[in-house]
JSON list of C-alpha atoms in Angstrom, two decimals:
[
{"chain": "A", "resi": 1, "resn": "MET", "atom": "CA", "xyz": [-58.34, 182.39, -138.10]},
{"chain": "A", "resi": 2, "resn": "LYS", "atom": "CA", "xyz": [-56.50, 185.69, -137.71]},
{"chain": "A", "resi": 3, "resn": "SER", "atom": "CA", "xyz": [-52.96, 186.20, -138.93]},
{"chain": "A", "resi": 4, "resn": "VAL", "atom": "CA", "xyz": [-49.94, 188.13, -137.69]},
{"chain": "A", "resi": 5, "resn": "SER", "atom": "CA", "xyz": [-47.21, 189.46, -139.97]},
{"chain": "A", "resi": 6, "resn": "MET", "atom": "CA", "xyz": [-43.61, 189.07, -138.86]},
{"chain": "A", "resi": 7, "resn": "SER", "atom": "CA", "xyz": [-40.28, 189.60, -140.55]},
{"chain": "A", "resi": 8, "resn": "GLY", "atom": "CA", "xyz": [-36.94, 188.13, -139.68]},
{"chain": "A", "resi": 9, "resn": "SER", "atom": "CA", "xyz": [-33.41, 187.82, -140.97]},
{"chain": "A", "resi": 10, "resn": "LEU", "atom": "CA", "xyz": [-31.40, 184.70, -141.65]},
{"chain": "A", "resi": 11, "resn": "ARG", "atom": "CA", "xyz": [-28.75, 183.62, -139.16]},
{"chain": "A", "resi": 12, "resn": "GLU", "atom": "CA", "xyz": [-25.24, 183.40, -140.56]},
{"chain": "A", "resi": 13, "resn": "SER", "atom": "CA", "xyz": [-23.93, 181.20, -137.77]},
{"chain": "A", "resi": 14, "resn": "VAL", "atom": "CA", "xyz": [-25.77, 178.95, -135.36]},
{"chain": "A", "resi": 15, "resn": "GLY", "atom": "CA", "xyz": [-24.82, 177.78, -131.90]},
{"chain": "A", "resi": 16, "resn": "LYS", "atom": "CA", "xyz": [-25.05, 178.74, -128.25]},
{"chain": "A", "resi": 17, "resn": "LYS", "atom": "CA", "xyz": [-22.71, 181.74, -128.41]},
{"chain": "A", "resi": 18, "resn": "ASP", "atom": "CA", "xyz": [-24.45, 183.21, -131.44]},
{"chain": "A", "resi": 19, "resn": "ALA", "atom": "CA", "xyz": [-27.90, 182.62, -129.93]},
{"chain": "A", "resi": 20, "resn": "LYS", "atom": "CA", "xyz": [-26.87, 184.33, -126.68]},
{"chain": "A", "resi": 21, "resn": "ALA", "atom": "CA", "xyz": [-25.44, 187.30, -128.59]},
{"chain": "A", "resi": 22, "resn": "GLN", "atom": "CA", "xyz": [-28.67, 187.59, -130.61]},
{"chain": "A", "resi": 23, "resn": "ARG", "atom": "CA", "xyz": [-30.80, 187.53, -127.44]},
{"chain": "A", "resi": 24, "resn": "ASN", "atom": "CA", "xyz": [-28.64, 190.25, -125.87]},
{"chain": "A", "resi": 25, "resn": "GLN", "atom": "CA", "xyz": [-29.36, 192.44, -128.92]},
{"chain": "A", "resi": 26, "resn": "GLY", "atom": "CA", "xyz": [-33.14, 191.93, -128.54]},
{"chain": "A", "resi": 27, "resn": "PHE", "atom": "CA", "xyz": [-33.64, 189.17, -131.11]},
{"chain": "A", "resi": 28, "resn": "ILE", "atom": "CA", "xyz": [-35.13, 185.71, -130.62]},
{"chain": "A", "resi": 29, "resn": "PRO", "atom": "CA", "xyz": [-33.57, 182.74, -132.46]},
{"chain": "A", "resi": 30, "resn": "CYS", "atom": "CA", "xyz": [-36.18, 180.81, -134.48]},
{"chain": "A", "resi": 31, "resn": "VAL", "atom": "CA", "xyz": [-36.43, 177.86, -136.83]},
{"chain": "A", "resi": 32, "resn": "ILE", "atom": "CA", "xyz": [-39.06, 177.01, -139.43]},
{"chain": "A", "resi": 33, "resn": "TYR", "atom": "CA", "xyz": [-39.54, 173.46, -140.65]},
{"chain": "A", "resi": 34, "resn": "GLY", "atom": "CA", "xyz": [-42.17, 171.23, -142.21]},
{"chain": "A", "resi": 35, "resn": "GLY", "atom": "CA", "xyz": [-41.79, 172.52, -145.74]},
{"chain": "A", "resi": 36, "resn": "GLN", "atom": "CA", "xyz": [-39.13, 171.87, -148.33]},
{"chain": "A", "resi": 37, "resn": "GLU", "atom": "CA", "xyz": [-36.27, 173.25, -146.26]},
{"chain": "A", "resi": 38, "resn": "GLN", "atom": "CA", "xyz": [-35.42, 174.04, -142.66]},
{"chain": "A", "resi": 39, "resn": "MET", "atom": "CA", "xyz": [-34.38, 177.62, -142.00]},
{"chain": "A", "resi": 40, "resn": "GLN", "atom": "CA", "xyz": [-32.68, 179.29, -139.00]},
{"chain": "A", "resi": 41, "resn": "PHE", "atom": "CA", "xyz": [-33.48, 182.99, -138.48]},
{"chain": "A", "resi": 42, "resn": "VAL", "atom": "CA", "xyz": [-33.99, 185.69, -135.84]},
{"chain": "A", "resi": 43, "resn": "VAL", "atom": "CA", "xyz": [-36.98, 187.93, -135.13]},
{"chain": "A", "resi": 44, "resn": "GLU", "atom": "CA", "xyz": [-37.20, 191.02, -132.93]},
{"chain": "A", "resi": 45, "resn": "GLU", "atom": "CA", "xyz": [-38.54, 190.14, -129.51]},
{"chain": "A", "resi": 46, "resn": "SER", "atom": "CA", "xyz": [-41.22, 192.85, -129.65]},
{"chain": "A", "resi": 47, "resn": "GLN", "atom": "CA", "xyz": [-42.91, 191.18, -132.65]},
{"chain": "A", "resi": 48, "resn": "PHE", "atom": "CA", "xyz": [-43.94, 188.20, -130.49]},
{"chain": "A", "resi": 49, "resn": "ARG", "atom": "CA", "xyz": [-46.21, 190.29, -128.25]},
{"chain": "A", "resi": 50, "resn": "GLN", "atom": "CA", "xyz": [-49.16, 190.16, -130.62]},
{"chain": "A", "resi": 51, "resn": "LEU", "atom": "CA", "xyz": [-48.66, 186.42, -131.21]},
{"chain": "A", "resi": 52, "resn": "LEU", "atom": "CA", "xyz": [-47.80, 184.77, -127.89]},
{"chain": "A", "resi": 53, "resn": "PHE", "atom": "CA", "xyz": [-49.21, 187.07, -125.23]},
{"chain": "A", "resi": 54, "resn": "THR", "atom": "CA", "xyz": [-52.86, 186.79, -126.24]},
{"chain": "A", "resi": 55, "resn": "PRO", "atom": "CA", "xyz": [-55.54, 184.16, -125.66]},
{"chain": "A", "resi": 56, "resn": "GLU", "atom": "CA", "xyz": [-56.36, 184.14, -129.40]},
{"chain": "A", "resi": 57, "resn": "VAL", "atom": "CA", "xyz": [-54.88, 181.58, -131.76]},
{"chain": "A", "resi": 58, "resn": "LYS", "atom": "CA", "xyz": [-53.23, 183.08, -134.82]},
{"chain": "A", "resi": 59, "resn": "TYR", "atom": "CA", "xyz": [-51.10, 181.91, -137.69]},
{"chain": "A", "resi": 60, "resn": "VAL", "atom": "CA", "xyz": [-48.02, 183.79, -138.84]},
{"chain": "A", "resi": 61, "resn": "GLU", "atom": "CA", "xyz": [-47.17, 185.28, -142.21]},
{"chain": "A", "resi": 62, "resn": "LEU", "atom": "CA", "xyz": [-43.37, 185.19, -142.04]},
{"chain": "A", "resi": 63, "resn": "GLU", "atom": "CA", "xyz": [-40.99, 187.02, -144.31]},
{"chain": "A", "resi": 64, "resn": "VAL", "atom": "CA", "xyz": [-37.43, 185.71, -144.02]},
{"chain": "A", "resi": 65, "resn": "GLY", "atom": "CA", "xyz": [-34.64, 186.37, -146.50]},
{"chain": "A", "resi": 66, "resn": "GLY", "atom": "CA", "xyz": [-37.01, 187.61, -149.20]},
{"chain": "A", "resi": 67, "resn": "LYS", "atom": "CA", "xyz": [-39.23, 184.50, -148.97]},
{"chain": "A", "resi": 68, "resn": "LYS", "atom": "CA", "xyz": [-42.75, 184.41, -147.53]},
{"chain": "A", "resi": 69, "resn": "PHE", "atom": "CA", "xyz": [-44.13, 181.56, -145.43]},
{"chain": "A", "resi": 70, "resn": "GLU", "atom": "CA", "xyz": [-47.36, 180.79, -143.61]},
{"chain": "A", "resi": 71, "resn": "ALA", "atom": "CA", "xyz": [-46.68, 179.04, -140.31]},
{"chain": "A", "resi": 72, "resn": "VAL", "atom": "CA", "xyz": [-47.99, 178.25, -136.84]},
{"chain": "A", "resi": 73, "resn": "VAL", "atom": "CA", "xyz": [-46.04, 178.25, -133.59]},
{"chain": "A", "resi": 74, "resn": "GLN", "atom": "CA", "xyz": [-45.08, 174.65, -132.87]},
{"chain": "A", "resi": 75, "resn": "ALA", "atom": "CA", "xyz": [-43.03, 175.11, -129.69]},
{"chain": "A", "resi": 76, "resn": "THR", "atom": "CA", "xyz": [-41.57, 177.84, -127.50]},
{"chain": "A", "resi": 77, "resn": "GLN", "atom": "CA", "xyz": [-38.72, 177.76, -125.01]},
{"chain": "A", "resi": 78, "resn": "TRP", "atom": "CA", "xyz": [-38.70, 180.04, -121.96]},
{"chain": "A", "resi": 79, "resn": "HIS", "atom": "CA", "xyz": [-36.02, 180.84, -119.40]},
{"chain": "A", "resi": 80, "resn": "PRO", "atom": "CA", "xyz": [-36.89, 178.91, -116.20]},
{"chain": "A", "resi": 81, "resn": "ILE", "atom": "CA", "xyz": [-36.20, 181.82, -113.83]},
{"chain": "A", "resi": 82, "resn": "THR", "atom": "CA", "xyz": [-36.82, 185.04, -115.74]},
{"chain": "A", "resi": 83, "resn": "ASP", "atom": "CA", "xyz": [-39.64, 183.71, -117.97]},
{"chain": "A", "resi": 84, "resn": "LYS", "atom": "CA", "xyz": [-37.97, 185.41, -120.92]},
{"chain": "A", "resi": 85, "resn": "LEU", "atom": "CA", "xyz": [-38.59, 183.97, -124.40]},
{"chain": "A", "resi": 86, "resn": "LEU", "atom": "CA", "xyz": [-35.52, 182.02, -125.60]},
{"chain": "A", "resi": 87, "resn": "HIS", "atom": "CA", "xyz": [-36.47, 180.21, -128.82]},
{"chain": "A", "resi": 88, "resn": "VAL", "atom": "CA", "xyz": [-39.47, 179.64, -131.13]},
{"chain": "A", "resi": 89, "resn": "ASP", "atom": "CA", "xyz": [-40.13, 176.75, -133.52]},
{"chain": "A", "resi": 90, "resn": "PHE", "atom": "CA", "xyz": [-42.49, 177.41, -136.43]},
{"chain": "A", "resi": 91, "resn": "LEU", "atom": "CA", "xyz": [-44.23, 174.74, -138.50]},
{"chain": "A", "resi": 92, "resn": "GLU", "atom": "CA", "xyz": [-44.73, 175.74, -142.14]},
{"chain": "A", "resi": 93, "resn": "ILE", "atom": "CA", "xyz": [-48.27, 175.35, -143.43]},
{"chain": "A", "resi": 94, "resn": "THR", "atom": "CA", "xyz": [-48.55, 173.70, -146.82]},
{"chain": "A", "resi": 95, "resn": "ASP", "atom": "CA", "xyz": [-51.74, 173.50, -148.88]},
{"chain": "A", "resi": 96, "resn": "GLY", "atom": "CA", "xyz": [-53.69, 170.29, -148.36]},
{"chain": "A", "resi": 97, "resn": "LYS", "atom": "CA", "xyz": [-51.69, 169.24, -145.29]},
{"chain": "A", "resi": 98, "resn": "PRO", "atom": "CA", "xyz": [-53.57, 169.25, -141.94]},
{"chain": "A", "resi": 99, "resn": "VAL", "atom": "CA", "xyz": [-52.30, 171.25, -138.96]},
{"chain": "A", "resi": 100, "resn": "THR", "atom": "CA", "xyz": [-52.58, 170.32, -135.27]},
{"chain": "A", "resi": 101, "resn": "ILE", "atom": "CA", "xyz": [-53.23, 173.33, -133.04]},
{"chain": "A", "resi": 102, "resn": "GLY", "atom": "CA", "xyz": [-54.82, 174.25, -129.68]},
{"chain": "A", "resi": 103, "resn": "ILE", "atom": "CA", "xyz": [-58.03, 176.29, -129.90]},
{"chain": "A", "resi": 104, "resn": "PRO", "atom": "CA", "xyz": [-59.50, 178.18, -126.88]},
{"chain": "A", "resi": 105, "resn": "VAL", "atom": "CA", "xyz": [-62.90, 177.14, -125.49]},
{"chain": "A", "resi": 106, "resn": "VAL", "atom": "CA", "xyz": [-65.41, 179.97, -124.96]},
{"chain": "A", "resi": 107, "resn": "ILE", "atom": "CA", "xyz": [-68.58, 179.51, -122.88]},
{"chain": "A", "resi": 108, "resn": "THR", "atom": "CA", "xyz": [-71.87, 181.18, -123.89]},
{"chain": "A", "resi": 109, "resn": "GLY", "atom": "CA", "xyz": [-75.29, 181.20, -122.29]},
{"chain": "A", "resi": 110, "resn": "THR", "atom": "CA", "xyz": [-76.55, 180.89, -118.73]},
{"chain": "A", "resi": 111, "resn": "SER", "atom": "CA", "xyz": [-76.99, 177.51, -117.12]},
{"chain": "A", "resi": 112, "resn": "PRO", "atom": "CA", "xyz": [-80.25, 176.89, -115.19]},
{"chain": "A", "resi": 113, "resn": "GLY", "atom": "CA", "xyz": [-78.29, 174.57, -112.88]},
{"chain": "A", "resi": 114, "resn": "VAL", "atom": "CA", "xyz": [-75.91, 177.39, -111.93]},
{"chain": "A", "resi": 115, "resn": "LEU", "atom": "CA", "xyz": [-78.84, 179.74, -111.28]},
{"chain": "A", "resi": 116, "resn": "ARG", "atom": "CA", "xyz": [-80.19, 177.21, -108.78]},
{"chain": "A", "resi": 117, "resn": "GLY", "atom": "CA", "xyz": [-76.90, 177.06, -106.87]},
{"chain": "A", "resi": 118, "resn": "GLY", "atom": "CA", "xyz": [-74.77, 174.62, -108.85]},
{"chain": "A", "resi": 119, "resn": "LYS", "atom": "CA", "xyz": [-71.11, 175.30, -109.52]},
{"chain": "A", "resi": 120, "resn": "LEU", "atom": "CA", "xyz": [-69.85, 175.65, -113.11]},
{"chain": "A", "resi": 121, "resn": "VAL", "atom": "CA", "xyz": [-66.63, 173.67, -113.53]},
{"chain": "A", "resi": 122, "resn": "LYS", "atom": "CA", "xyz": [-64.57, 174.39, -116.63]},
{"chain": "A", "resi": 123, "resn": "LYS", "atom": "CA", "xyz": [-62.16, 171.47, -117.02]},
{"chain": "A", "resi": 124, "resn": "VAL", "atom": "CA", "xyz": [-60.56, 172.48, -120.35]},
{"chain": "A", "resi": 125, "resn": "ARG", "atom": "CA", "xyz": [-59.35, 175.88, -121.55]},
{"chain": "A", "resi": 126, "resn": "LYS", "atom": "CA", "xyz": [-58.04, 174.72, -124.93]},
{"chain": "A", "resi": 127, "resn": "LEU", "atom": "CA", "xyz": [-58.82, 171.78, -127.20]},
{"chain": "A", "resi": 128, "resn": "THR", "atom": "CA", "xyz": [-56.29, 170.36, -129.63]},
{"chain": "A", "resi": 129, "resn": "VAL", "atom": "CA", "xyz": [-57.75, 169.93, -133.10]},
{"chain": "A", "resi": 130, "resn": "LYS", "atom": "CA", "xyz": [-56.41, 168.71, -136.43]},
{"chain": "A", "resi": 131, "resn": "GLY", "atom": "CA", "xyz": [-57.56, 170.06, -139.77]},
{"chain": "A", "resi": 132, "resn": "LEU", "atom": "CA", "xyz": [-56.79, 172.32, -142.69]},
{"chain": "A", "resi": 133, "resn": "LEU", "atom": "CA", "xyz": [-56.00, 175.93, -141.79]},
{"chain": "A", "resi": 134, "resn": "LYS", "atom": "CA", "xyz": [-59.07, 177.23, -143.61]},
{"chain": "A", "resi": 135, "resn": "ASP", "atom": "CA", "xyz": [-61.36, 174.98, -141.50]},
{"chain": "A", "resi": 136, "resn": "ILE", "atom": "CA", "xyz": [-59.91, 175.85, -138.08]},
{"chain": "A", "resi": 137, "resn": "PRO", "atom": "CA", "xyz": [-62.05, 178.38, -136.15]},
{"chain": "A", "resi": 138, "resn": "GLU", "atom": "CA", "xyz": [-60.68, 181.16, -133.94]},
{"chain": "A", "resi": 139, "resn": "MET", "atom": "CA", "xyz": [-62.43, 179.63, -130.92]},
{"chain": "A", "resi": 140, "resn": "ILE", "atom": "CA", "xyz": [-64.70, 176.74, -129.98]},
{"chain": "A", "resi": 141, "resn": "THR", "atom": "CA", "xyz": [-67.98, 178.05, -128.57]},
{"chain": "A", "resi": 142, "resn": "VAL", "atom": "CA", "xyz": [-69.83, 175.88, -126.06]},
{"chain": "A", "resi": 143, "resn": "ASP", "atom": "CA", "xyz": [-73.42, 176.79, -125.14]},
{"chain": "A", "resi": 144, "resn": "ILE", "atom": "CA", "xyz": [-74.37, 175.92, -121.55]},
{"chain": "A", "resi": 145, "resn": "SER", "atom": "CA", "xyz": [-78.02, 177.10, -121.71]},
{"chain": "A", "resi": 146, "resn": "ASN", "atom": "CA", "xyz": [-79.34, 173.53, -121.21]},
{"chain": "A", "resi": 147, "resn": "LEU", "atom": "CA", "xyz": [-77.02, 172.38, -118.41]},
{"chain": "A", "resi": 148, "resn": "GLU", "atom": "CA", "xyz": [-78.80, 171.35, -115.23]},
{"chain": "A", "resi": 149, "resn": "ILE", "atom": "CA", "xyz": [-77.11, 170.27, -111.99]},
{"chain": "A", "resi": 150, "resn": "ASN", "atom": "CA", "xyz": [-74.85, 167.22, -112.53]},
{"chain": "A", "resi": 151, "resn": "ASP", "atom": "CA", "xyz": [-74.99, 167.66, -116.34]},
{"chain": "A", "resi": 152, "resn": "MET", "atom": "CA", "xyz": [-71.84, 167.88, -118.43]},
{"chain": "A", "resi": 153, "resn": "ILE", "atom": "CA", "xyz": [-70.61, 168.51, -121.95]},
{"chain": "A", "resi": 154, "resn": "LYS", "atom": "CA", "xyz": [-68.02, 166.12, -123.35]},
{"chain": "A", "resi": 155, "resn": "ILE", "atom": "CA", "xyz": [-65.76, 166.43, -126.38]},
{"chain": "A", "resi": 156, "resn": "SER", "atom": "CA", "xyz": [-67.93, 163.87, -128.17]},
{"chain": "A", "resi": 157, "resn": "ASP", "atom": "CA", "xyz": [-70.90, 166.28, -127.85]},
{"chain": "A", "resi": 158, "resn": "LEU", "atom": "CA", "xyz": [-69.15, 168.86, -130.04]},
{"chain": "A", "resi": 159, "resn": "ALA", "atom": "CA", "xyz": [-69.50, 168.69, -133.79]},
{"chain": "A", "resi": 160, "resn": "ILE", "atom": "CA", "xyz": [-67.30, 170.92, -135.93]},
{"chain": "A", "resi": 161, "resn": "PRO", "atom": "CA", "xyz": [-67.15, 169.97, -139.62]},
{"chain": "A", "resi": 162, "resn": "ASN", "atom": "CA", "xyz": [-63.77, 169.00, -141.15]},
{"chain": "A", "resi": 163, "resn": "LEU", "atom": "CA", "xyz": [-62.01, 168.95, -137.75]},
{"chain": "A", "resi": 164, "resn": "THR", "atom": "CA", "xyz": [-60.73, 166.05, -135.67]},
{"chain": "A", "resi": 165, "resn": "PHE", "atom": "CA", "xyz": [-60.38, 166.41, -131.90]},
{"chain": "A", "resi": 166, "resn": "MET", "atom": "CA", "xyz": [-57.07, 164.98, -130.67]},
{"chain": "A", "resi": 167, "resn": "GLU", "atom": "CA", "xyz": [-58.21, 164.43, -127.06]},
{"chain": "A", "resi": 168, "resn": "ASN", "atom": "CA", "xyz": [-60.24, 161.59, -125.60]},
{"chain": "A", "resi": 169, "resn": "PRO", "atom": "CA", "xyz": [-63.87, 161.92, -126.85]},
{"chain": "A", "resi": 170, "resn": "GLY", "atom": "CA", "xyz": [-65.14, 161.03, -123.36]},
{"chain": "A", "resi": 171, "resn": "ALA", "atom": "CA", "xyz": [-63.25, 163.87, -121.68]},
{"chain": "A", "resi": 172, "resn": "VAL", "atom": "CA", "xyz": [-65.45, 166.42, -119.90]},
{"chain": "A", "resi": 173, "resn": "ILE", "atom": "CA", "xyz": [-65.15, 170.05, -121.02]},
{"chain": "A", "resi": 174, "resn": "ILE", "atom": "CA", "xyz": [-67.71, 171.73, -118.74]},
{"chain": "A", "resi": 175, "resn": "SER", "atom": "CA", "xyz": [-69.92, 170.43, -115.94]},
{"chain": "A", "resi": 176, "resn": "VAL", "atom": "CA", "xyz": [-72.33, 171.80, -113.35]},
{"chain": "A", "resi": 177, "resn": "ALA", "atom": "CA", "xyz": [-71.50, 170.31, -109.96]},
{"chain": "A", "resi": 178, "resn": "SER", "atom": "CA", "xyz": [-73.92, 170.05, -107.06]},
{"chain": "A", "resi": 179, "resn": "THR", "atom": "CA", "xyz": [-73.23, 172.18, -103.98]},
{"chain": "A", "resi": 180, "resn": "ARG", "atom": "CA", "xyz": [-74.71, 172.25, -100.47]},
{"chain": "A", "resi": 181, "resn": "ASN", "atom": "CA", "xyz": [-77.01, 175.19, -101.15]},
{"chain": "A", "resi": 182, "resn": "VAL", "atom": "CA", "xyz": [-78.74, 173.80, -104.24]},
{"chain": "A", "resi": 183, "resn": "VAL", "atom": "CA", "xyz": [-82.37, 174.86, -104.65]},
{"chain": "A", "resi": 184, "resn": "GLU", "atom": "CA", "xyz": [-84.62, 171.92, -105.63]},
{"chain": "A", "resi": 185, "resn": "ALA", "atom": "CA", "xyz": [-86.59, 172.32, -108.87]},
{"chain": "A", "resi": 186, "resn": "GLN", "atom": "CA", "xyz": [-90.30, 172.96, -108.28]}
]
């Protein structure tokens, strides 16, 4: 999995007034937890572009107050009207402790069912997996080369070593639905 480097500075005071003042100066209030200590800090808003505004999943190499951390984004808060980033929660990654994260699903191949007039239905864009950071892939690739009309691929059909899928194993990821202009197989 790719990483992004970010640096921040510790917050002296916490609260609504301080957070609002930090946002007005172009900083985003953040917190990191999951390790030995919880830490409140701010990061420049521009540093989040390469982390949040991309379909790729990345982990963060944070430098705050002279200390370095590896973390993943746990939660984000957005303004309901302006869609401006308000707050970010980071979860510190510790060795030997599994991480739960959403991984994008990428489709490869050409389905014979789609070539005959079926409709490809992608039900899931991301799958939540749990595993060690070193075992988590950048994306989950699903090959649709064998999908005929009315065939589907479920989560239980995927096998990625050292990872646990957090969704229902019977959930459909991709299917080829029948349409009115389907050409019958000869």
